[in-house]
CSV table of N, CA, C and O in Angstrom, one decimal:
chain,number,residue,atom,x,y,z
A,4,MET,N,13.3,-1.5,-8.4
A,4,MET,CA,12.5,-1.1,-7.3
A,4,MET,C,13.1,0.0,-6.6
A,4,MET,O,14.3,0.0,-6.6
A,5,ASN,N,12.3,1.0,-6.3
A,5,ASN,CA,12.3,2.2,-5.6
A,5,ASN,C,11.7,2.4,-4.3
A,5,ASN,O,10.7,2.5,-4.5
A,6,VAL,N,12.4,2.5,-3.0
A,6,VAL,CA,11.7,2.7,-1.9
A,6,VAL,C,12.4,3.7,-0.8
A,6,VAL,O,13.4,4.0,-0.9
A,7,ILE,N,11.7,4.4,-0.1
A,7,ILE,CA,12.2,5.5,0.7
A,7,ILE,C,11.5,5.4,1.7
A,7,ILE,O,10.4,4.7,1.9
A,8,GLY,N,12.2,5.5,3.1
A,8,GLY,CA,11.8,5.4,4.4
A,8,GLY,C,12.0,7.2,4.7
A,8,GLY,O,12.6,7.9,4.7
A,9,VAL,N,10.8,7.5,5.3
A,9,VAL,CA,10.4,8.6,5.7
A,9,VAL,C,9.4,8.9,7.2
A,9,VAL,O,8.8,8.0,7.7
A,10,LEU,N,10.0,9.8,8.3
A,10,LEU,CA,9.4,10.4,9.2
A,10,LEU,C,8.8,11.5,8.8
A,10,LEU,O,8.9,12.3,8.5
A,11,VAL,N,7.3,10.9,9.3
A,11,VAL,CA,6.6,12.2,9.1
A,11,VAL,C,5.8,12.5,10.4
A,11,VAL,O,5.3,11.9,11.5
A,12,HIS,N,6.1,13.9,10.6
A,12,HIS,CA,5.6,14.4,12.0
A,12,HIS,C,4.2,15.1,11.9
A,12,HIS,O,4.1,15.6,10.9
A,13,VAL,N,3.5,14.5,12.8
A,13,VAL,CA,1.9,15.1,12.5
A,13,VAL,C,1.5,15.7,13.9
A,13,VAL,O,1.8,15.1,14.7
A,14,ALA,N,0.4,16.7,13.8
A,14,ALA,CA,-0.1,17.2,15.0
A,14,ALA,C,-0.7,16.0,15.9
A,14,ALA,O,-1.6,15.3,15.0
A,15,PRO,N,-0.4,16.1,17.1
A,15,PRO,CA,-1.2,15.0,17.6
A,15,PRO,C,-2.7,14.6,17.5
A,15,PRO,O,-3.2,13.7,17.6
A,16,GLN,N,-3.4,15.8,17.7
A,16,GLN,CA,-4.8,15.7,17.4
A,16,GLN,C,-5.3,15.5,15.9
A,16,GLN,O,-6.5,15.1,16.1
A,17,GLY,N,-4.4,15.5,15.1
A,17,GLY,CA,-4.8,14.8,13.6
A,17,GLY,C,-4.1,13.4,13.3
A,17,GLY,O,-4.2,13.2,12.2
A,18,LEU,N,-3.6,12.7,14.3
A,18,LEU,CA,-2.8,11.6,14.1
A,18,LEU,C,-3.7,10.7,13.4
A,18,LEU,O,-3.1,10.1,12.4
A,19,ASP,N,-4.9,10.4,13.8
A,19,ASP,CA,-5.7,9.2,13.0
A,19,ASP,C,-6.0,9.6,11.5
A,19,ASP,O,-5.9,9.0,10.7
A,20,THR,N,-6.5,10.9,11.6
A,20,THR,CA,-6.8,11.3,10.2
A,20,THR,C,-5.8,11.3,9.2
A,20,THR,O,-6.0,11.0,8.1
A,21,ALA,N,-4.6,11.8,9.4
A,21,ALA,CA,-3.4,11.6,8.7
A,21,ALA,C,-3.0,10.6,8.7
A,21,ALA,O,-2.5,10.1,7.4
A,22,ARG,N,-2.9,9.6,9.8
A,22,ARG,CA,-2.6,8.1,9.1
A,22,ARG,C,-3.5,7.3,8.3
A,22,ARG,O,-2.9,6.6,7.4
A,23,ALA,N,-4.8,7.7,8.3
A,23,ALA,CA,-5.6,6.9,7.3
A,23,ALA,C,-5.3,7.6,6.0
A,23,ALA,O,-5.3,7.0,4.9
A,24,ALA,N,-5.1,8.9,6.0
A,24,ALA,CA,-4.8,9.3,4.5
A,24,ALA,C,-3.7,8.9,4.0
A,24,ALA,O,-3.3,8.7,2.8
A,25,LEU,N,-2.7,8.9,4.6
A,25,LEU,CA,-1.3,8.4,4.0
A,25,LEU,C,-1.3,7.1,3.7
A,25,LEU,O,-1.0,6.6,2.6
A,26,ALA,N,-1.9,6.0,4.7
A,26,ALA,CA,-2.1,4.6,4.3
A,26,ALA,C,-2.8,4.5,2.9
A,26,ALA,O,-2.8,3.3,2.5
A,27,ALA,N,-3.8,5.5,2.6
A,27,ALA,CA,-4.8,5.2,1.6
A,27,ALA,C,-3.9,5.8,0.1
A,27,ALA,O,-4.7,5.4,-0.7
A,28,MET,N,-2.8,6.3,0.4
A,28,MET,CA,-2.0,6.6,-0.6
A,28,MET,C,-1.5,5.5,-1.4
A,28,MET,O,-0.7,4.6,-0.8
A,29,ASP,N,-1.4,5.2,-2.7
A,29,ASP,CA,-0.7,4.1,-3.4
A,29,ASP,C,0.7,4.0,-3.4
A,29,ASP,O,1.3,5.0,-3.4
A,30,GLY,N,1.0,2.7,-3.0
A,30,GLY,CA,2.6,2.8,-2.5
A,30,GLY,C,2.9,3.3,-1.5
A,30,GLY,O,4.2,3.0,-1.1
A,31,VAL,N,2.2,3.7,-0.5
A,31,VAL,CA,2.5,4.1,0.8
A,31,VAL,C,2.2,3.1,2.0
A,31,VAL,O,0.8,2.6,2.0
A,32,GLU,N,2.8,2.9,2.9
A,32,GLU,CA,2.7,2.1,4.2
A,32,GLU,C,3.0,2.8,5.4
A,32,GLU,O,4.2,3.2,5.3
A,33,VAL,N,2.1,2.6,6.3
A,33,VAL,CA,2.4,3.5,7.9
A,33,VAL,C,2.9,2.0,8.7
A,33,VAL,O,2.1,1.2,8.5
A,34,HIS,N,4.0,2.3,8.8
A,34,HIS,CA,4.7,0.8,9.9
A,34,HIS,C,4.6,1.1,11.1
A,34,HIS,O,4.5,0.1,11.9
A,35,ALA,N,4.6,2.5,11.6
A,35,ALA,CA,4.3,2.5,13.3
A,35,ALA,C,4.0,4.0,13.5
A,35,ALA,O,4.2,5.0,12.4
A,36,ALA,N,3.5,4.2,14.9
A,36,ALA,CA,2.9,5.8,15.0
A,36,ALA,C,3.1,5.9,16.5
A,36,ALA,O,3.0,4.8,17.3
A,37,SER,N,3.7,7.1,17.0
A,37,SER,CA,3.7,7.3,18.4
A,37,SER,C,2.5,8.3,19.0
A,37,SER,O,2.0,9.0,17.8
A,38,ALA,N,2.1,8.4,20.1
A,38,ALA,CA,0.9,9.1,20.3
A,38,ALA,C,1.7,10.7,20.2
A,38,ALA,O,0.6,11.5,20.1
A,39,ASP,N,2.8,11.0,20.3
A,39,ASP,CA,3.3,12.5,20.0
A,39,ASP,C,3.1,12.8,18.7
A,39,ASP,O,3.5,14.2,18.3
A,40,GLY,N,2.7,12.0,17.6
A,40,GLY,CA,2.7,12.6,16.4
A,40,GLY,C,3.8,12.1,15.4
A,40,GLY,O,3.8,12.8,14.4
A,41,ARG,N,4.5,11.0,15.7
A,41,ARG,CA,5.5,10.6,14.7
A,41,ARG,C,5.1,9.3,13.8
A,41,ARG,O,4.8,8.4,14.7
A,42,LEU,N,5.3,9.5,12.6
A,42,LEU,CA,4.9,8.4,11.7
A,42,LEU,C,5.9,7.7,11.2
A,42,LEU,O,6.8,8.4,10.6
A,43,VAL,N,6.3,6.3,10.9
A,43,VAL,CA,7.4,5.9,10.0
A,43,VAL,C,6.7,5.0,8.8
A,43,VAL,O,5.7,4.4,9.3
A,44,VAL,N,7.1,5.8,7.9
A,44,VAL,CA,6.2,5.3,6.7
A,44,VAL,C,7.2,5.1,5.6
A,44,VAL,O,8.3,5.5,5.5
A,45,THR,N,7.1,4.0,4.6
A,45,THR,CA,7.5,3.5,3.5
A,45,THR,C,6.8,4.2,2.2
A,45,THR,O,5.6,3.9,2.2
A,46,ALA,N,7.4,4.4,1.2
A,46,ALA,CA,6.9,4.7,-0.2
A,46,ALA,C,7.5,3.8,-1.4
A,46,ALA,O,8.6,4.3,-1.3
A,47,THR,N,7.0,3.5,-2.3
A,47,THR,CA,7.5,2.6,-3.4
A,47,THR,C,6.8,3.6,-4.7
A,47,THR,O,6.0,4.1,-4.5
A,48,ASP,N,7.7,3.2,-5.8
A,48,ASP,CA,7.2,3.7,-6.9
A,48,ASP,C,6.0,2.8,-7.5
A,48,ASP,O,6.1,1.4,-7.1
A,49,VAL,N,5.1,3.4,-7.8
A,49,VAL,CA,3.8,2.7,-8.4
A,49,VAL,C,3.6,3.3,-9.8
A,49,VAL,O,3.9,4.3,-10.3
A,50,ALA,N,2.7,2.6,-10.6
A,50,ALA,CA,2.3,3.2,-12.1
A,50,ALA,C,1.6,4.6,-11.9
A,50,ALA,O,1.0,5.0,-10.8
A,51,GLY,N,2.2,5.4,-12.4
A,51,GLY,CA,1.8,6.9,-12.2
A,51,GLY,C,2.4,7.7,-11.5
A,51,GLY,O,2.2,8.6,-11.2
A,52,ARG,N,3.1,6.9,-10.5
A,52,ARG,CA,3.9,8.0,-9.2
A,52,ARG,C,5.1,7.5,-8.8
A,52,ARG,O,5.2,6.0,-8.7
A,53,PHE,N,6.3,8.4,-8.8
A,53,PHE,CA,7.3,8.0,-8.2
A,53,PHE,C,7.2,7.8,-6.5
A,53,PHE,O,6.5,8.6,-6.0
A,54,ALA,N,8.1,7.5,-5.9
A,54,ALA,CA,8.1,7.4,-4.8
A,54,ALA,C,8.5,8.8,-3.9
A,54,ALA,O,8.0,9.3,-3.1
A,55,ALA,N,9.2,9.7,-4.8
A,55,ALA,CA,9.6,11.0,-4.4
A,55,ALA,C,8.4,12.0,-4.4
A,55,ALA,O,7.9,12.8,-3.6
A,56,ASP,N,7.4,11.6,-5.4
A,56,ASP,CA,6.2,12.4,-5.6
A,56,ASP,C,5.2,12.1,-4.6
A,56,ASP,O,4.5,12.8,-4.1
A,57,SER,N,5.4,10.7,-4.1
A,57,SER,CA,4.2,10.5,-2.7
A,57,SER,C,5.0,11.3,-1.5
A,57,SER,O,4.2,11.8,-0.6
A,58,LEU,N,6.4,11.4,-1.6
A,58,LEU,CA,7.1,12.1,-0.3
A,58,LEU,C,6.6,13.6,-0.3
A,58,LEU,O,5.9,14.0,0.9
A,59,MET,N,6.3,14.2,-1.3
A,59,MET,CA,6.0,15.5,-1.7
A,59,MET,C,4.5,15.5,-1.4
A,59,MET,O,4.1,16.6,-0.6
A,60,ALA,N,3.7,14.8,-1.6
A,60,ALA,CA,2.3,14.7,-1.5
A,60,ALA,C,1.8,14.5,-0.2
A,60,ALA,O,1.2,15.0,0.5
A,61,MET,N,2.9,13.7,0.7
A,61,MET,CA,2.8,13.7,2.1
A,61,MET,C,2.6,14.9,2.9
A,61,MET,O,1.9,15.5,3.8
A,62,ASN,N,3.3,16.0,2.4
A,62,ASN,CA,3.2,17.3,3.0
A,62,ASN,C,1.8,18.1,2.6
A,62,ASN,O,2.0,18.8,3.5
A,63,HIS,N,1.3,17.7,2.0
A,63,HIS,CA,0.0,18.4,1.8
A,63,HIS,C,-1.0,17.6,2.4
A,63,HIS,O,-2.4,18.0,2.2
A,64,VAL,N,-1.0,16.5,3.3
A,64,VAL,CA,-1.9,16.0,4.0
A,64,VAL,C,-2.2,16.6,5.4
A,64,VAL,O,-1.3,17.1,5.9
A,65,PRO,N,-3.5,16.9,5.4
A,65,PRO,CA,-4.1,17.5,6.5
A,65,PRO,C,-3.5,17.0,7.7
A,65,PRO,O,-3.3,15.9,8.0
A,66,HIS,N,-3.0,18.0,8.7
A,66,HIS,CA,-2.4,17.9,10.0
A,66,HIS,C,-0.8,17.4,10.0
A,66,HIS,O,-0.1,17.5,10.9
A,67,VAL,N,-0.5,17.1,8.9
A,67,VAL,CA,1.3,16.9,8.5
A,67,VAL,C,1.9,18.1,8.8
A,67,VAL,O,1.7,19.3,8.0
A,68,ILE,N,2.8,18.2,9.7
A,68,ILE,CA,3.9,19.1,10.2
A,68,ILE,C,4.8,19.5,9.3
A,68,ILE,O,5.5,20.1,8.5
A,69,GLY,N,5.5,17.9,9.1
A,69,GLY,CA,6.7,18.1,8.1
A,69,GLY,C,7.1,16.4,7.9
A,69,GLY,O,6.7,15.9,8.4
A,70,THR,N,8.0,16.5,6.7
A,70,THR,CA,8.5,15.2,6.5
A,70,THR,C,10.2,15.1,6.4
A,70,THR,O,10.5,16.0,6.3
A,71,ALA,N,10.6,13.6,6.8
A,71,ALA,CA,11.9,14.0,6.7
A,71,ALA,C,12.5,12.4,6.1
A,71,ALA,O,12.1,11.4,6.5
A,72,LEU,N,13.3,12.8,4.9
A,72,LEU,CA,13.5,11.5,4.2
A,72,LEU,C,14.6,10.8,4.9
A,72,LEU,O,15.7,11.6,5.2
A,73,VAL,N,14.4,9.6,5.4
A,73,VAL,CA,15.8,9.1,6.1
A,73,VAL,C,16.2,7.5,5.6
A,73,VAL,O,17.2,7.0,6.0
A,74,TYR,N,15.8,7.3,4.6
A,74,TYR,CA,16.3,5.8,4.1
A,74,TYR,C,15.9,6.0,2.4
A,74,TYR,O,14.7,6.6,2.1
A,75,HIS,N,16.6,5.7,1.5
A,75,HIS,CA,16.6,5.5,0.1
A,75,HIS,C,17.1,4.3,-0.7
A,75,HIS,O,18.6,4.1,-0.4
A,76,ALA,N,16.4,3.5,-1.3
A,76,ALA,CA,17.1,2.5,-2.0
A,76,ALA,C,16.4,2.3,-3.3
A,76,ALA,O,15.5,2.3,-3.3
A,77,CYS,N,17.5,2.1,-4.2
A,77,CYS,CA,17.1,1.7,-5.6
A,77,CYS,C,17.6,0.4,-6.2
A,77,CYS,O,19.1,0.5,-6.2
A,78,GLU,N,17.0,-0.4,-6.5
A,78,GLU,CA,17.3,-1.7,-7.1
A,78,GLU,C,16.6,-1.9,-8.1
A,78,GLU,O,15.7,-1.6,-8.5
A,79,PRO,N,17.2,-3.0,-9.4
A,79,PRO,CA,16.6,-3.3,-10.3
A,79,PRO,C,15.3,-4.3,-9.9
A,79,PRO,O,15.8,-5.0,-8.8
A,80,ASP,N,14.4,-4.4,-10.4
A,80,ASP,CA,13.0,-5.2,-10.1
A,80,ASP,C,13.7,-6.5,-10.5
A,80,ASP,O,14.5,-7.0,-11.3
A,81,ALA,N,13.3,-7.7,-9.6
A,81,ALA,CA,13.5,-9.0,-9.9
A,81,ALA,C,13.4,-9.3,-11.4
A,81,ALA,O,14.2,-10.2,-11.9
A,82,ASP,N,12.3,-8.9,-12.2
A,82,ASP,CA,12.2,-9.2,-13.4
A,82,ASP,C,12.9,-8.5,-14.6
A,82,ASP,O,12.7,-8.9,-15.9
A,83,GLU,N,13.8,-7.6,-14.2
A,83,GLU,CA,14.6,-6.9,-14.9
A,83,GLU,C,15.8,-7.7,-15.2
A,83,GLU,O,16.4,-8.3,-14.1
A,84,PRO,N,16.2,-7.8,-16.2
A,84,PRO,CA,17.6,-8.6,-16.6
A,84,PRO,C,18.6,-8.0,-15.9
A,84,PRO,O,18.9,-6.7,-15.8
A,85,ALA,N,19.8,-8.3,-15.4
A,85,ALA,CA,21.1,-7.7,-15.0
A,85,ALA,C,21.6,-6.9,-15.9
A,85,ALA,O,21.7,-7.7,-16.9
A,86,PRO,N,22.5,-5.8,-15.7
A,86,PRO,CA,23.2,-5.1,-16.7
A,86,PRO,C,24.5,-6.2,-16.8
A,86,PRO,O,25.0,-6.5,-16.2
A,87,ARG,N,24.7,-5.9,-18.4
A,87,ARG,CA,26.0,-6.5,-18.6
A,87,ARG,C,27.1,-5.8,-18.6
A,87,ARG,O,27.2,-4.8,-18.2
A,88,ALA,N,28.3,-6.6,-18.0
A,88,ALA,CA,29.3,-6.0,-17.9
A,88,ALA,C,30.1,-5.6,-19.1
A,88,ALA,O,29.9,-6.3,-20.3
A,89,ALA,N,30.7,-4.7,-19.0
A,89,ALA,CA,31.7,-4.0,-20.3
A,89,ALA,C,32.6,-4.7,-20.7
A,89,ALA,O,33.4,-5.4,-20.0
């Protein structure tokens, strides 16, 4: 499992449009939004796209001013065997 937390800064007049576009991206979830254009977003790896690629794509969404990576966690999926000790 690979997950990132992102603060997305959006022009306030385009908040609804940007929020909908981000939420429509596979593996991306919008958790909170403020009226001044800040969004709290997470992205996870999905088939065909890494979370980091989703972060890069967020910067191309209309009305997005910028993004900041604020959290990253990478752990084995629950169905993957644990690594063996040497």
